[in-house]
């Protein structure tokens, strides 16, 4: 493929970010969250890079868990939403997977399995997120039912915070969850990336770092680099044409940008079909050799345009960093009204990937 666009993944950055998180954590163990293809970074590459560091891995799809097992990874693997049917509950036993149990239906599926290979389960408590889990007043009864199932073994109790990353904090949810966790006598898993950095009293026994592993901040007011993290994903593409604008000239669909002075713009081989957000605003950060060349005009399917008026050395063939060390993904996401998680996960399969170790 000759189209000049690429997505570079830095495995050393992921390792650095894990070790930095470990230094912040008071949890006994850390399960690296590698769901959604490791937030777009590649589940197998990421898991192998962390195989000697992480105490376990957490993900969503049992297919990914089986891939890791078949690739030789022997660390504990947790399914964050548990099984989706009885066959998956049986496969959890076959592949030595643990994971969340958040409903009576999932317990019914477990009950159909073999008592010879009980599944380690994490009892999930709905402490206020109101997505998955048993309400606190029902959690102990759920644990009792688990204890009566020879096909299952309660290995942890877990919850998930809705506002660990903002000023509302976690106190309300933590106060609901903590008495239930204490009564259960089980190891506790509650802290996500934001809680691991901001709420040390919630770290418990098993931390679940996600976005921080990939170099982005979980907080709106701070970039990952300000936390000591290193970006693990760089999206870049080359300039394939240069246009000279005069005052009054418009750029792209919808005439969203109109020049107010003579300008040079670079047309870049990247568009929303590659995962760059169409809604990104004028001025979204981009860089050439570390120098700013902000986005101008509306992003189209296969191209976007940047301002190279102050970069006389830039021209056809110049590489434009669309997010990465010089164009923080958090700032690109903010310019598109979204979060870095979405941009990482949205990078399109058609973009060639280069994994650096």
CSV table of C-alpha atoms in Angstrom, one decimal:
chain,number,residue,atom,x,y,z
A,1,UNK,CA,0.0,0.0,0.0
A,2,UNK,CA,1.5,3.3,-1.1
A,3,UNK,CA,-1.0,5.8,0.4
A,4,UNK,CA,1.2,7.8,2.8
A,5,UNK,CA,-0.6,7.3,6.1
A,6,UNK,CA,0.4,5.2,9.1
A,7,UNK,CA,-0.5,4.4,12.7
A,8,UNK,CA,2.6,3.8,14.9
A,9,UNK,CA,2.3,1.9,18.2
A,10,UNK,CA,5.1,2.2,20.7
A,11,UNK,CA,5.3,-0.9,23.0
A,12,UNK,CA,8.0,0.7,25.1
A,13,UNK,CA,5.6,3.6,25.9
A,14,UNK,CA,3.0,1.1,27.0
A,15,UNK,CA,5.5,-0.5,29.3
A,16,UNK,CA,6.6,2.9,30.7
A,17,UNK,CA,3.0,3.8,31.4
A,18,UNK,CA,2.3,0.6,33.2
A,19,UNK,CA,5.3,1.0,35.4
A,20,UNK,CA,4.3,4.6,36.1
A,21,UNK,CA,0.9,3.5,37.1
A,22,UNK,CA,2.3,0.8,39.3
A,23,UNK,CA,4.2,3.5,41.2
A,24,UNK,CA,1.0,5.3,41.9
A,25,UNK,CA,-0.9,2.2,42.9
A,26,UNK,CA,-1.4,0.8,46.3
A,27,UNK,CA,-3.3,-2.2,44.9
A,28,UNK,CA,-1.9,-5.6,45.5
A,29,UNK,CA,-2.2,-6.4,41.8
A,30,UNK,CA,-2.9,-4.7,38.5
A,31,UNK,CA,-4.9,-6.1,35.6
A,32,UNK,CA,-4.1,-4.3,32.4
A,33,UNK,CA,-7.3,-3.5,30.6
A,34,UNK,CA,-6.9,-4.5,26.9
A,35,UNK,CA,-10.5,-4.4,25.8
A,36,UNK,CA,-11.5,-3.0,22.4
A,37,UNK,CA,-8.3,-4.4,20.8
A,38,UNK,CA,-6.3,-2.7,23.6
A,39,UNK,CA,-7.9,0.6,22.9
A,40,UNK,CA,-6.9,0.3,19.2
A,41,UNK,CA,-3.3,-0.6,20.0
A,42,UNK,CA,-3.5,-4.4,19.3
A,43,UNK,CA,-4.6,-6.8,22.0
A,44,UNK,CA,-1.9,-9.4,21.4
A,45,UNK,CA,1.0,-7.0,20.9
A,46,UNK,CA,0.0,-5.1,24.1
A,47,UNK,CA,-0.5,-8.2,26.2
A,48,UNK,CA,2.8,-9.6,25.1
A,49,UNK,CA,4.5,-6.3,25.9
A,50,UNK,CA,3.1,-6.4,29.4
A,51,UNK,CA,3.3,-10.2,30.0
A,52,UNK,CA,6.1,-9.8,32.5
A,53,UNK,CA,4.7,-6.7,34.3
A,54,UNK,CA,0.9,-7.1,34.6
A,55,UNK,CA,-0.6,-9.4,37.1
A,56,UNK,CA,-3.4,-10.2,34.7
A,57,UNK,CA,-5.5,-8.8,31.8
A,58,UNK,CA,-9.0,-7.6,31.6
A,59,UNK,CA,-11.1,-7.5,28.4
A,60,UNK,CA,-14.5,-7.9,27.0
A,61,UNK,CA,-14.7,-10.5,24.2
A,62,UNK,CA,-14.0,-14.2,25.0
A,63,UNK,CA,-12.5,-14.5,21.5
A,64,UNK,CA,-9.7,-12.1,22.5
A,65,UNK,CA,-9.2,-14.0,25.8
A,66,UNK,CA,-8.9,-17.3,23.8
A,67,UNK,CA,-6.4,-15.6,21.5
A,68,UNK,CA,-4.2,-14.7,24.4
A,69,UNK,CA,-4.4,-18.2,25.9
A,70,UNK,CA,-3.5,-19.8,22.5
A,71,UNK,CA,-0.6,-17.4,22.2
A,72,UNK,CA,0.8,-18.8,25.4
A,73,UNK,CA,-0.2,-16.1,27.9
A,74,UNK,CA,-0.8,-17.8,31.2
A,75,UNK,CA,-1.6,-14.8,33.4
A,76,UNK,CA,-5.2,-14.5,34.8
A,77,UNK,CA,-7.6,-13.1,32.3
A,78,UNK,CA,-10.9,-11.4,33.4
A,79,UNK,CA,-14.0,-10.9,31.3
A,80,UNK,CA,-15.3,-7.5,32.4
A,81,UNK,CA,-18.9,-8.2,31.4
A,82,UNK,CA,-18.7,-12.0,32.1
A,83,UNK,CA,-20.2,-14.5,29.8
A,84,UNK,CA,-22.9,-13.6,27.3
A,85,UNK,CA,-24.4,-17.1,27.1
A,86,UNK,CA,-24.1,-20.6,28.6
A,87,UNK,CA,-21.5,-21.7,26.0
A,88,UNK,CA,-19.3,-18.8,27.0
A,89,UNK,CA,-19.7,-19.7,30.7
A,90,UNK,CA,-18.5,-23.2,29.8
A,91,UNK,CA,-15.6,-21.8,27.8
A,92,UNK,CA,-14.5,-19.7,30.8
A,93,UNK,CA,-13.9,-22.9,32.6
A,94,UNK,CA,-12.1,-24.5,29.6
A,95,UNK,CA,-9.7,-21.6,29.2
A,96,UNK,CA,-9.3,-20.8,32.9
A,97,UNK,CA,-10.9,-17.3,32.6
A,98,UNK,CA,-12.3,-15.3,35.4
A,99,UNK,CA,-14.7,-12.5,35.2
A,100,UNK,CA,-17.7,-10.4,36.3
A,101,UNK,CA,-21.0,-12.0,37.2
A,102,UNK,CA,-23.6,-9.3,37.3
A,103,UNK,CA,-27.0,-11.1,36.9
A,104,UNK,CA,-28.9,-14.2,38.0
A,105,UNK,CA,-29.0,-15.3,34.4
A,106,UNK,CA,-25.3,-15.6,34.3
A,107,UNK,CA,-25.4,-17.7,37.4
A,108,UNK,CA,-27.9,-19.9,35.6
A,109,UNK,CA,-25.4,-20.4,32.8
A,110,UNK,CA,-22.6,-21.2,35.2
A,111,UNK,CA,-24.9,-23.8,36.9
A,112,UNK,CA,-25.0,-25.7,33.6
A,113,UNK,CA,-21.2,-26.3,33.6
A,114,UNK,CA,-19.0,-28.9,35.2
A,115,UNK,CA,-18.2,-28.8,38.9
A,116,UNK,CA,-14.8,-30.4,38.0
A,117,UNK,CA,-13.6,-27.0,36.7
A,118,UNK,CA,-15.3,-24.2,38.7
A,119,UNK,CA,-15.0,-20.7,37.2
A,120,UNK,CA,-13.5,-17.9,39.3
A,121,UNK,CA,-16.0,-15.1,39.3
A,122,UNK,CA,-15.9,-11.5,40.3
A,123,UNK,CA,-19.2,-10.5,41.9
A,124,UNK,CA,-20.2,-7.1,40.4
A,125,UNK,CA,-22.0,-4.6,42.5
A,126,UNK,CA,-23.9,-1.7,41.1
A,127,UNK,CA,-22.8,1.1,43.4
A,128,UNK,CA,-24.4,3.9,41.3
A,129,UNK,CA,-23.2,3.6,37.7
A,130,UNK,CA,-26.5,1.8,37.0
A,131,UNK,CA,-25.3,-0.2,34.1
A,132,UNK,CA,-24.3,-3.7,35.3
A,133,UNK,CA,-24.3,-5.4,38.7
A,134,UNK,CA,-26.3,-6.4,41.7
A,135,UNK,CA,-27.6,-3.5,43.9
A,136,UNK,CA,-25.8,-3.4,47.3
A,137,UNK,CA,-28.8,-4.8,49.1
A,138,UNK,CA,-28.9,-7.8,46.8
A,139,UNK,CA,-25.2,-8.5,46.6
A,140,UNK,CA,-24.8,-10.7,49.7
A,141,UNK,CA,-27.7,-12.9,48.6
A,142,UNK,CA,-26.0,-13.2,45.2
A,143,UNK,CA,-22.8,-14.2,46.8
A,144,UNK,CA,-24.6,-16.8,48.8
A,145,UNK,CA,-26.0,-18.3,45.6
A,146,UNK,CA,-22.6,-18.3,44.1
A,147,UNK,CA,-21.3,-20.2,47.2
A,148,UNK,CA,-23.9,-22.8,46.6
A,149,UNK,CA,-22.8,-23.4,43.0
A,150,UNK,CA,-20.0,-26.0,42.7
A,151,UNK,CA,-19.4,-24.7,39.2
A,152,UNK,CA,-18.3,-21.3,40.5
A,153,UNK,CA,-15.9,-19.9,43.0
A,154,UNK,CA,-16.2,-16.2,44.2
A,155,UNK,CA,-12.7,-14.8,43.7
A,156,UNK,CA,-13.3,-11.0,44.0
A,157,UNK,CA,-16.0,-8.3,44.4
A,158,UNK,CA,-16.0,-5.4,42.0
A,159,UNK,CA,-17.6,-2.1,41.1
A,160,UNK,CA,-17.1,0.6,38.5
A,161,UNK,CA,-16.9,4.3,39.2
A,162,UNK,CA,-18.8,6.8,37.0
A,163,UNK,CA,-17.0,10.0,38.1
A,164,UNK,CA,-13.5,9.1,39.3
A,165,UNK,CA,-12.2,11.5,36.7
A,166,UNK,CA,-14.2,14.7,37.7
A,167,UNK,CA,-14.9,16.9,40.7
A,168,UNK,CA,-17.9,14.8,41.8
A,169,UNK,CA,-15.5,12.1,42.8
A,170,UNK,CA,-16.2,8.6,44.1
A,171,UNK,CA,-17.2,9.1,47.7
A,172,UNK,CA,-20.9,8.4,47.1
A,173,UNK,CA,-20.3,5.2,45.2
A,174,UNK,CA,-17.5,4.1,47.5
A,175,UNK,CA,-19.7,4.5,50.6
A,176,UNK,CA,-22.3,2.3,49.0
A,177,UNK,CA,-19.9,-0.4,47.9
A,178,UNK,CA,-17.5,-0.5,50.9
A,179,UNK,CA,-19.8,-2.1,53.5
A,180,UNK,CA,-20.8,-4.8,51.0
A,181,UNK,CA,-17.2,-5.5,50.0
A,182,UNK,CA,-16.2,-5.7,53.7
A,183,UNK,CA,-19.1,-8.1,54.5
A,184,UNK,CA,-18.2,-10.3,51.5
A,185,UNK,CA,-14.6,-10.9,52.7
A,186,UNK,CA,-13.5,-11.0,49.0
A,187,UNK,CA,-10.6,-9.2,47.4
A,188,UNK,CA,-11.8,-5.8,46.1
A,189,UNK,CA,-11.5,-4.5,42.5
A,190,UNK,CA,-12.8,-0.9,42.1
A,191,UNK,CA,-10.1,1.5,40.8
A,192,UNK,CA,-9.9,2.4,37.2
A,193,UNK,CA,-7.3,4.7,35.7
A,194,UNK,CA,-8.6,7.9,37.2
A,195,UNK,CA,-9.1,6.3,40.6
A,196,UNK,CA,-5.6,4.8,40.6
A,197,UNK,CA,-4.2,8.3,40.1
A,198,UNK,CA,-6.6,10.4,42.2
A,199,UNK,CA,-8.4,8.2,44.8
A,200,UNK,CA,-5.8,6.0,46.7
A,201,UNK,CA,-8.4,4.9,49.3
A,202,UNK,CA,-10.2,2.9,46.6
A,203,UNK,CA,-7.3,0.9,45.2
A,204,UNK,CA,-8.2,-2.3,47.0
A,205,UNK,CA,-6.6,-5.5,45.9
A,206,UNK,CA,-7.0,-5.4,42.1
A,207,UNK,CA,-6.6,-2.2,40.1
A,208,UNK,CA,-7.8,-2.0,36.5
A,209,UNK,CA,-5.7,0.6,34.6
A,210,UNK,CA,-6.9,1.3,31.1
A,211,UNK,CA,-6.5,4.6,29.3
A,212,UNK,CA,-3.3,5.5,31.2
A,213,UNK,CA,-1.5,2.5,29.7
A,214,UNK,CA,-1.8,4.1,26.3
A,215,UNK,CA,-0.5,7.4,27.3
A,216,UNK,CA,-3.6,9.5,27.6
A,217,UNK,CA,-5.0,11.3,30.6
A,218,UNK,CA,-8.4,10.3,32.2
A,219,UNK,CA,-8.8,13.9,33.3
A,220,UNK,CA,-10.2,16.7,31.1
A,221,UNK,CA,-7.9,19.3,32.6
A,222,UNK,CA,-4.6,17.5,32.2
A,223,UNK,CA,-2.8,15.9,29.3
A,224,UNK,CA,-1.1,12.5,29.7
A,225,UNK,CA,2.3,14.1,29.3
A,226,UNK,CA,1.6,16.3,32.3
A,227,UNK,CA,1.1,13.1,34.3
A,228,UNK,CA,4.4,11.6,33.1
A,229,UNK,CA,2.7,9.3,30.5
A,230,UNK,CA,4.1,8.7,27.0
A,231,UNK,CA,1.8,8.6,24.0
A,232,UNK,CA,1.7,5.0,22.7
A,233,UNK,CA,-0.2,5.8,19.4
A,234,UNK,CA,0.9,8.2,16.7
A,235,UNK,CA,-1.3,8.9,13.7
A,236,UNK,CA,0.5,10.6,10.8
A,237,UNK,CA,0.1,11.2,7.1
A,238,UNK,CA,1.9,13.0,4.4
A,239,UNK,CA,1.1,16.2,2.5
A,240,UNK,CA,0.1,15.2,-1.0
A,241,UNK,CA,-0.6,18.7,-2.4
A,242,UNK,CA,-0.1,22.3,-1.6
A,243,UNK,CA,-2.6,25.1,-2.3
A,244,UNK,CA,-2.0,28.9,-2.3
A,245,UNK,CA,-4.9,30.8,-0.9
A,246,UNK,CA,-5.8,34.5,-1.3
A,247,UNK,CA,-8.1,36.4,1.0
A,248,UNK,CA,-11.7,35.2,0.5
A,249,UNK,CA,-10.7,31.8,-0.7
A,250,UNK,CA,-12.7,28.9,1.0
A,251,UNK,CA,-11.4,25.5,1.9
A,252,UNK,CA,-13.2,22.2,1.6
A,253,UNK,CA,-16.8,21.1,1.9
A,254,UNK,CA,-19.2,23.7,3.3
A,255,UNK,CA,-16.7,26.6,3.1
A,256,UNK,CA,-16.1,26.2,6.8
A,257,UNK,CA,-12.8,28.1,6.6
A,258,UNK,CA,-12.3,31.3,4.6
A,259,UNK,CA,-8.8,32.8,4.3
A,260,UNK,CA,-8.4,36.4,5.6
A,261,UNK,CA,-4.9,36.7,4.3
A,262,UNK,CA,-2.6,34.9,1.8
A,263,UNK,CA,-1.9,31.4,3.0
A,264,UNK,CA,-0.3,28.1,2.1
A,265,UNK,CA,-2.2,25.0,3.0
A,266,UNK,CA,-1.2,21.4,2.9
A,267,UNK,CA,-3.6,18.7,1.8
A,268,UNK,CA,-3.0,15.6,3.9
A,269,UNK,CA,-3.8,12.0,3.1
A,270,UNK,CA,-6.1,11.3,6.0
A,271,UNK,CA,-9.8,11.7,6.5
A,272,UNK,CA,-12.7,10.4,8.5
A,273,UNK,CA,-12.6,7.0,6.8
A,274,UNK,CA,-9.2,6.6,8.5
A,275,UNK,CA,-10.7,7.5,11.9
A,276,UNK,CA,-9.8,11.2,12.1
A,277,UNK,CA,-13.0,12.9,13.4
A,278,UNK,CA,-15.0,14.7,10.7
A,279,UNK,CA,-16.3,17.2,13.3
A,280,UNK,CA,-12.9,18.4,14.4
A,281,UNK,CA,-12.8,22.2,14.6
A,282,UNK,CA,-10.6,24.7,12.8
A,283,UNK,CA,-7.4,24.9,14.8
A,284,UNK,CA,-7.3,21.3,15.9
A,285,UNK,CA,-3.6,20.6,16.6
A,286,UNK,CA,-1.3,18.9,14.2
A,287,UNK,CA,2.5,19.2,13.7
A,288,UNK,CA,5.3,18.9,11.2
A,289,UNK,CA,8.7,18.2,12.9
A,290,UNK,CA,7.2,19.4,16.2
A,291,UNK,CA,6.0,22.7,14.7
A,292,UNK,CA,2.3,23.5,14.8
A,293,UNK,CA,0.3,23.3,11.6
A,294,UNK,CA,-3.4,23.5,12.7
A,295,UNK,CA,-6.3,21.9,10.9
A,296,UNK,CA,-8.3,24.2,8.5
A,297,UNK,CA,-11.7,23.4,7.0
A,298,UNK,CA,-13.9,20.4,7.2
A,299,UNK,CA,-12.4,16.9,7.2
A,300,UNK,CA,-13.4,14.9,4.2
A,301,UNK,CA,-13.5,11.1,3.7
A,302,UNK,CA,-9.9,10.8,2.6
A,303,UNK,CA,-8.2,14.2,3.1
A,304,UNK,CA,-7.9,17.1,5.4
A,305,UNK,CA,-6.0,20.4,5.2
A,306,UNK,CA,-3.6,22.1,7.5
A,307,UNK,CA,-2.1,25.5,7.7
A,308,UNK,CA,1.6,25.5,6.6
A,309,UNK,CA,1.9,29.3,6.1
A,310,UNK,CA,4.6,29.6,8.7
A,311,UNK,CA,6.4,26.5,7.7
A,312,UNK,CA,8.2,27.4,4.4
A,313,UNK,CA,10.1,24.1,4.5
A,314,UNK,CA,6.9,22.1,4.5
A,315,UNK,CA,5.5,20.7,1.2
A,316,UNK,CA,4.5,17.6,-0.7
A,317,UNK,CA,5.9,14.6,1.2
A,318,UNK,CA,6.1,16.3,4.6
A,319,UNK,CA,4.9,14.1,7.4
A,320,UNK,CA,2.1,15.6,9.5
A,321,UNK,CA,1.5,14.3,13.0
A,322,UNK,CA,-2.2,14.2,13.5
A,323,UNK,CA,-2.0,13.0,17.1
A,324,UNK,CA,1.0,11.8,19.0
A,325,UNK,CA,3.8,13.4,21.1
A,326,UNK,CA,3.6,16.8,19.3
A,327,UNK,CA,-0.2,16.9,18.8
A,328,UNK,CA,-1.7,15.5,22.1
A,329,UNK,CA,-4.6,13.2,21.4
A,330,UNK,CA,-6.5,14.8,24.3
A,331,UNK,CA,-6.4,18.2,22.5
A,332,UNK,CA,-7.5,16.7,19.2
A,333,UNK,CA,-10.4,14.9,20.9
A,334,UNK,CA,-11.4,18.2,22.6
A,335,UNK,CA,-11.5,19.9,19.3
A,336,UNK,CA,-13.9,17.2,18.1
A,337,UNK,CA,-16.0,17.3,21.2
A,338,UNK,CA,-15.1,13.8,22.3
A,339,UNK,CA,-12.5,11.9,24.3
A,340,UNK,CA,-9.2,10.3,23.5
A,341,UNK,CA,-10.6,6.8,24.1
A,342,UNK,CA,-12.9,7.2,21.1
A,343,UNK,CA,-10.1,8.4,18.8
A,344,UNK,CA,-7.9,5.5,19.7
A,345,UNK,CA,-10.6,2.9,19.2
A,346,UNK,CA,-11.8,4.5,15.9
A,347,UNK,CA,-8.5,4.3,14.0
A,348,UNK,CA,-9.6,2.5,10.8
A,349,UNK,CA,-8.4,-1.0,9.7
A,350,UNK,CA,-7.3,0.5,6.3
A,351,UNK,CA,-4.6,2.5,8.0
A,352,UNK,CA,-1.3,0.6,7.9
A,353,UNK,CA,0.1,-0.1,11.4
A,354,UNK,CA,3.7,-0.1,12.5
A,355,UNK,CA,4.5,-1.7,15.9
A,356,UNK,CA,7.7,-0.5,17.5
A,357,UNK,CA,9.3,-2.5,20.3
